Amino acid sequence: MNTLIFDTDDKLGEAAANILSGLVQTKPRAVLGLATGGTPVGIYNQVVSDFKRGMFSFREVTTFNLDEYVGLPVDHPESYHSYMRHHLFDHIDLPAAQAYLPDGNASDIAAECRRYDELIDRAGQIDLQLLGLGHNGHIGFNEPAHALIRGTHVVELAEETLQANARYFQSLDEVPKQALTMGVGTILKAKMIVLVVKGADKAAIVQSALQGPITTDCPASLLQTHPHLIVLLDRAAAEKLGGTSP
Ligand code: PGA
C-alpha cells in the first residue's frame, strides 16, 4: 500500500488525475474502472483539462463504472449515467460504445448483472480502478454485510448511504433504495486500485479501512490485501492514521 497525503484538493485531484492520465498515455487501450460521487469531480476536471491540452486520447480506452441506481431513468440528472456524461464523457473522445455502466432499468436485473460481468471479463483485467470510500466503509455500493458478493449484484442501500446521497435529491425519500454494483471480487481483480478520500468526516473510516481488521463489516478493509493499492488522502481524512505509515 502506498499512501500519499495532500494539503489541498487541487493537489489531490492532480495526483489522481496524473495516475489516470499517465496510464492512458502509456497504454492507449487501457481498461478503466470509474467511480462517481463528490470525490472524483476534481479528478475528472483535471483529466478533462489534460485531455484538452492534447496530452492523450481515449479513443481506444474502455471504461466500466462501479454502480448505478435501480429504477432511476438514465437521463435523470442524478443518475450515474448523467454524472459521467456531465463530468467526463461529454468532454473527451471516448466512444460511447466503450463506456459501460450497469443498467439499473433492465427488466431482468439478474441477467443484467451477468451481462455486466461478462463485458468486464471480455475486456480483460481492469488496469486501474478508481474508488471513493463511503462513511460506512462501502466501496462501489458494496455495503457492510455478513458476507460480500464477488460479482455484479443488486444491493439495498444502507441507511447511511441514503442519507449521504440525499444531498443530491430534493428529499431523502427520493433517493433510490437499490443499486447495481460491481462486486468486491471484480474490484479486487483490478491490476491497480486508486482509493481517494477527502474530509474529516471520513477520518475514522479511513483508519478502520487501512489499519483495522480485514472484515466484511468494512468492505474497504479488503483493499489491504491488494498488491497494488495507492491511497490518496487529504490531511483531514488522514488525521486518525497511526504514526507508522500504513
Ligand atoms: P463521496 O462518496 O465521494 O460522495 O464522498 C464516496 C462513496 O460513497 O463511495
Short mmCIF file of C-alpha atoms and ligand atoms in Angstrom, two decimals:
data_model
loop_
_atom_site.label_atom_id
_atom_site.label_comp_id
_atom_site.label_asym_id
_atom_site.label_seq_id
_atom_site.Cartn_x
_atom_site.Cartn_y
_atom_site.Cartn_z
CA MET A 1 0.00 0.00 0.00
CA ASN A 2 1.31 3.38 -0.96
CA THR A 3 -0.34 6.26 0.93
CA LEU A 4 0.05 9.89 -0.10
CA ILE A 5 -1.35 12.85 1.83
CA PHE A 6 -2.09 16.23 0.25
CA ASP A 7 -2.62 19.73 1.62
CA THR A 8 -5.10 20.91 -0.96
CA ASP A 9 -7.96 19.46 -3.01
CA ASP A 10 -6.28 20.66 -6.17
CA LYS A 11 -3.07 18.78 -5.44
CA LEU A 12 -5.01 15.64 -4.52
CA GLY A 13 -7.09 15.83 -7.71
CA GLU A 14 -4.00 16.48 -9.77
CA ALA A 15 -2.17 13.48 -8.33
CA ALA A 16 -5.10 11.14 -9.01
CA ALA A 17 -5.58 12.58 -12.50
CA ASN A 18 -1.87 12.14 -13.22
CA ILE A 19 -2.08 8.45 -12.40
CA LEU A 20 -5.10 8.01 -14.67
CA SER A 21 -3.77 10.20 -17.48
CA GLY A 22 -0.31 8.60 -17.25
CA LEU A 23 -1.86 5.16 -17.69
CA VAL A 24 -3.84 6.24 -20.77
CA GLN A 25 -0.70 7.81 -22.25
CA THR A 26 1.39 4.67 -21.82
CA LYS A 27 -1.44 2.24 -22.55
CA PRO A 28 -3.89 3.70 -25.08
CA ARG A 29 -6.11 0.59 -24.83
CA ALA A 30 -6.39 0.82 -21.06
CA VAL A 31 -9.45 -0.54 -19.26
CA LEU A 32 -10.52 1.89 -16.53
CA GLY A 33 -12.87 1.27 -13.61
CA LEU A 34 -14.55 4.57 -12.79
CA ALA A 35 -16.32 5.96 -9.74
CA THR A 36 -18.94 8.63 -9.10
CA GLY A 37 -19.76 10.77 -6.04
CA GLY A 38 -18.33 14.04 -4.80
CA THR A 39 -14.71 12.91 -4.54
CA PRO A 40 -13.88 12.21 -8.22
CA VAL A 41 -15.27 15.51 -9.56
CA GLY A 42 -11.95 17.37 -9.20
CA ILE A 43 -10.09 14.40 -10.67
CA TYR A 44 -12.28 14.32 -13.78
CA ASN A 45 -11.94 18.12 -14.17
CA GLN A 46 -8.19 17.71 -14.23
CA VAL A 47 -8.32 14.75 -16.66
CA VAL A 48 -10.54 16.81 -18.99
CA SER A 49 -8.13 19.74 -18.90
CA ASP A 50 -5.16 17.40 -19.61
CA PHE A 51 -7.15 15.92 -22.50
CA LYS A 52 -7.95 19.37 -23.89
CA ARG A 53 -4.26 20.17 -23.94
CA GLY A 54 -3.87 17.23 -26.33
CA MET A 55 -1.92 15.04 -23.92
CA PHE A 56 -3.69 11.80 -24.90
CA SER A 57 -6.74 10.24 -26.49
CA PHE A 58 -9.46 8.00 -25.07
CA ARG A 59 -10.38 6.58 -28.49
CA GLU A 60 -9.20 3.08 -27.60
CA VAL A 61 -9.94 3.17 -23.87
CA THR A 62 -12.77 1.14 -22.33
CA THR A 63 -14.43 2.19 -19.07
CA PHE A 64 -16.63 0.38 -16.58
CA ASN A 65 -18.41 2.28 -13.85
CA LEU A 66 -18.80 0.80 -10.42
CA ASP A 67 -22.51 1.27 -9.97
CA GLU A 68 -25.86 2.78 -10.90
CA TYR A 69 -29.15 3.28 -9.08
CA VAL A 70 -32.01 0.89 -9.77
CA GLY A 71 -35.10 2.46 -11.32
CA LEU A 72 -33.74 5.97 -11.90
CA PRO A 73 -34.12 6.98 -15.58
CA VAL A 74 -30.69 7.23 -17.25
CA ASP A 75 -31.37 10.86 -18.17
CA HIS A 76 -32.32 11.81 -14.59
CA PRO A 77 -29.77 14.46 -13.54
CA GLU A 78 -28.67 12.33 -10.57
CA SER A 79 -28.24 9.06 -12.45
CA TYR A 80 -24.63 7.97 -12.69
CA HIS A 81 -25.06 7.85 -16.47
CA SER A 82 -25.78 11.61 -16.33
CA TYR A 83 -22.97 12.23 -13.84
CA MET A 84 -20.40 10.56 -16.10
CA ARG A 85 -21.56 12.43 -19.18
CA HIS A 86 -21.54 15.73 -17.33
CA HIS A 87 -18.17 15.38 -15.61
CA LEU A 88 -16.19 13.33 -18.13
CA PHE A 89 -17.67 11.62 -21.17
CA ASP A 90 -19.07 14.73 -22.89
CA HIS A 91 -15.63 16.37 -22.78
CA ILE A 92 -13.34 13.61 -24.07
CA ASP A 93 -13.14 11.45 -27.20
CA LEU A 94 -14.13 8.15 -25.55
CA PRO A 95 -16.53 6.36 -27.93
CA ALA A 96 -19.93 5.93 -26.24
CA ALA A 97 -19.91 2.22 -27.12
CA GLN A 98 -16.78 1.75 -24.95
CA ALA A 99 -18.20 3.46 -21.83
CA TYR A 100 -20.14 0.96 -19.76
CA LEU A 101 -22.37 1.41 -16.73
CA PRO A 102 -24.75 -1.18 -15.32
CA ASP A 103 -28.34 -0.68 -16.49
CA GLY A 104 -30.43 -0.05 -13.40
CA ASN A 105 -33.59 -0.10 -15.51
CA ALA A 106 -33.09 -3.55 -17.01
CA SER A 107 -36.25 -5.65 -16.92
CA ASP A 108 -34.21 -8.68 -15.87
CA ILE A 109 -31.78 -7.47 -13.22
CA ALA A 110 -30.09 -10.86 -12.74
CA ALA A 111 -29.42 -11.08 -16.49
CA GLU A 112 -28.08 -7.52 -16.46
CA CYS A 113 -25.63 -8.40 -13.66
CA ARG A 114 -24.41 -11.40 -15.65
CA ARG A 115 -24.11 -9.28 -18.81
CA TYR A 116 -22.05 -6.65 -16.99
CA ASP A 117 -19.66 -9.23 -15.53
CA GLU A 118 -19.24 -10.84 -18.95
CA LEU A 119 -18.44 -7.46 -20.52
CA ILE A 120 -15.76 -6.85 -17.89
CA ASP A 121 -14.34 -10.35 -18.40
CA ARG A 122 -14.25 -9.87 -22.15
CA ALA A 123 -12.39 -6.56 -21.82
CA GLY A 124 -9.69 -8.38 -19.85
CA GLN A 125 -8.45 -7.18 -16.49
CA ILE A 126 -9.33 -3.66 -15.32
CA ASP A 127 -5.99 -1.80 -15.38
CA LEU A 128 -6.93 0.91 -12.91
CA GLN A 129 -9.92 1.02 -10.58
CA LEU A 130 -10.73 4.40 -9.10
CA LEU A 131 -12.55 4.20 -5.76
CA GLY A 132 -14.12 6.55 -3.23
CA LEU A 133 -14.98 5.46 0.29
CA GLY A 134 -18.39 5.55 1.97
CA HIS A 135 -18.75 6.69 5.59
CA ASN A 136 -19.65 3.11 6.45
CA GLY A 137 -16.68 1.63 4.59
CA HIS A 138 -18.50 0.76 1.38
CA ILE A 139 -16.64 0.58 -1.93
CA GLY A 140 -18.80 0.89 -5.01
CA PHE A 141 -22.11 0.15 -3.33
CA ASN A 142 -20.80 -2.92 -1.51
CA GLU A 143 -22.30 -2.14 1.88
CA PRO A 144 -21.12 -3.68 5.18
CA ALA A 145 -22.63 -7.17 5.42
CA HIS A 146 -22.13 -10.60 6.93
CA ALA A 147 -20.89 -11.79 3.53
CA LEU A 148 -19.83 -9.92 0.41
CA ILE A 149 -20.64 -10.82 -3.18
CA ARG A 150 -17.96 -11.36 -5.81
CA GLY A 151 -19.68 -10.14 -8.99
CA THR A 152 -22.20 -7.51 -10.04
CA HIS A 153 -25.38 -7.65 -7.99
CA VAL A 154 -28.33 -5.66 -6.74
CA VAL A 155 -27.93 -4.13 -3.31
CA GLU A 156 -30.25 -2.49 -0.78
CA LEU A 157 -28.54 0.78 0.06
CA ALA A 158 -27.63 1.26 3.72
CA GLU A 159 -29.39 4.00 5.68
CA GLU A 160 -26.08 5.86 5.98
CA THR A 161 -25.65 5.78 2.19
CA LEU A 162 -29.20 7.03 1.59
CA GLN A 163 -28.55 9.89 3.97
CA ALA A 164 -25.20 10.76 2.40
CA ASN A 165 -26.73 10.79 -1.09
CA ALA A 166 -29.85 12.72 -0.08
CA ARG A 167 -27.86 15.92 -0.70
CA TYR A 168 -28.27 15.30 -4.42
CA PHE A 169 -32.07 14.88 -4.28
CA GLN A 170 -34.99 17.06 -3.12
CA SER A 171 -35.58 14.80 -0.13
CA LEU A 172 -34.37 11.55 1.46
CA ASP A 173 -37.47 9.80 0.10
CA GLU A 174 -36.38 10.48 -3.48
CA VAL A 175 -33.06 8.64 -3.12
CA PRO A 176 -33.37 5.26 -4.87
CA LYS A 177 -33.25 2.46 -2.31
CA GLN A 178 -31.45 -0.02 -4.51
CA ALA A 179 -28.47 0.00 -6.83
CA LEU A 180 -26.48 -2.33 -9.06
CA THR A 181 -22.85 -2.54 -8.05
CA MET A 182 -19.74 -4.29 -9.21
CA GLY A 183 -18.80 -6.86 -6.59
CA VAL A 184 -15.71 -6.83 -4.42
CA GLY A 185 -14.27 -9.79 -6.37
CA THR A 186 -14.21 -7.69 -9.54
CA ILE A 187 -12.83 -4.64 -7.73
CA LEU A 188 -10.01 -6.65 -6.16
CA LYS A 189 -9.11 -8.21 -9.52
CA ALA A 190 -8.08 -4.80 -10.91
CA LYS A 191 -4.33 -4.52 -11.57
CA MET A 192 -4.12 -1.23 -9.69
CA ILE A 193 -6.57 0.40 -7.27
CA VAL A 194 -6.54 4.13 -6.53
CA LEU A 195 -8.56 4.94 -3.41
CA VAL A 196 -9.24 8.65 -2.97
CA VAL A 197 -10.73 10.05 0.24
CA LYS A 198 -11.27 13.59 1.48
CA GLY A 199 -12.61 15.22 4.63
CA ALA A 200 -12.51 14.90 8.42
CA ASP A 201 -15.87 13.09 8.36
CA LYS A 202 -14.07 10.16 6.69
CA ALA A 203 -11.03 10.09 9.03
CA ALA A 204 -12.39 7.33 11.28
CA ILE A 205 -13.42 5.05 8.43
CA VAL A 206 -10.10 5.66 6.66
CA GLN A 207 -8.33 4.47 9.79
CA SER A 208 -10.53 1.34 10.08
CA ALA A 209 -10.26 0.56 6.39
CA LEU A 210 -6.49 0.89 6.17
CA GLN A 211 -5.31 -0.13 9.64
CA GLY A 212 -8.20 -2.07 11.19
CA PRO A 213 -9.03 -5.77 10.86
CA ILE A 214 -9.98 -7.11 7.45
CA THR A 215 -13.70 -7.69 7.75
CA THR A 216 -16.84 -7.64 5.63
CA ASP A 217 -18.19 -5.14 8.20
CA CYS A 218 -15.86 -2.66 6.49
CA PRO A 219 -15.70 -3.71 2.82
CA ALA A 220 -12.86 -1.27 2.11
CA SER A 221 -10.65 -3.17 4.59
CA LEU A 222 -10.36 -5.90 1.95
CA LEU A 223 -8.28 -3.44 -0.05
CA GLN A 224 -5.44 -4.07 2.43
CA THR A 225 -4.95 -7.41 0.64
CA HIS A 226 -4.46 -5.80 -2.78
CA PRO A 227 -0.89 -5.94 -4.14
CA HIS A 228 -1.05 -2.55 -5.89
CA LEU A 229 -3.14 -0.14 -3.82
CA ILE A 230 -2.48 3.60 -3.95
CA VAL A 231 -4.28 5.69 -1.33
CA LEU A 232 -4.61 9.44 -1.87
CA LEU A 233 -5.90 11.41 1.11
CA ASP A 234 -6.28 14.99 2.14
CA ARG A 235 -4.83 15.90 5.53
CA ALA A 236 -8.26 15.83 7.24
CA ALA A 237 -9.07 12.29 6.04
CA ALA A 238 -5.60 11.13 7.16
CA GLU A 239 -5.73 12.62 10.64
CA LYS A 240 -6.51 9.38 12.53
CA LEU A 241 -3.91 7.22 10.80
CA GLY A 242 -1.40 5.87 13.29
CA GLY A 243 2.20 7.06 13.41
CA THR A 244 3.63 4.23 11.37
CA SER A 245 2.95 4.74 7.73
CA PRO A 246 0.40 2.14 6.60
P1 PGA B 1 -18.36 10.71 -1.98
O1 PGA B 1 -18.82 9.18 -1.96
O2 PGA B 1 -17.21 10.78 -2.93
O3 PGA B 1 -19.56 11.43 -2.49
O4 PGA B 1 -17.99 11.06 -0.58
C1 PGA B 1 -17.89 8.17 -1.82
C2 PGA B 1 -18.59 6.84 -1.78
O5 PGA B 1 -19.69 6.75 -1.21
O6 PGA B 1 -18.04 5.88 -2.32
#
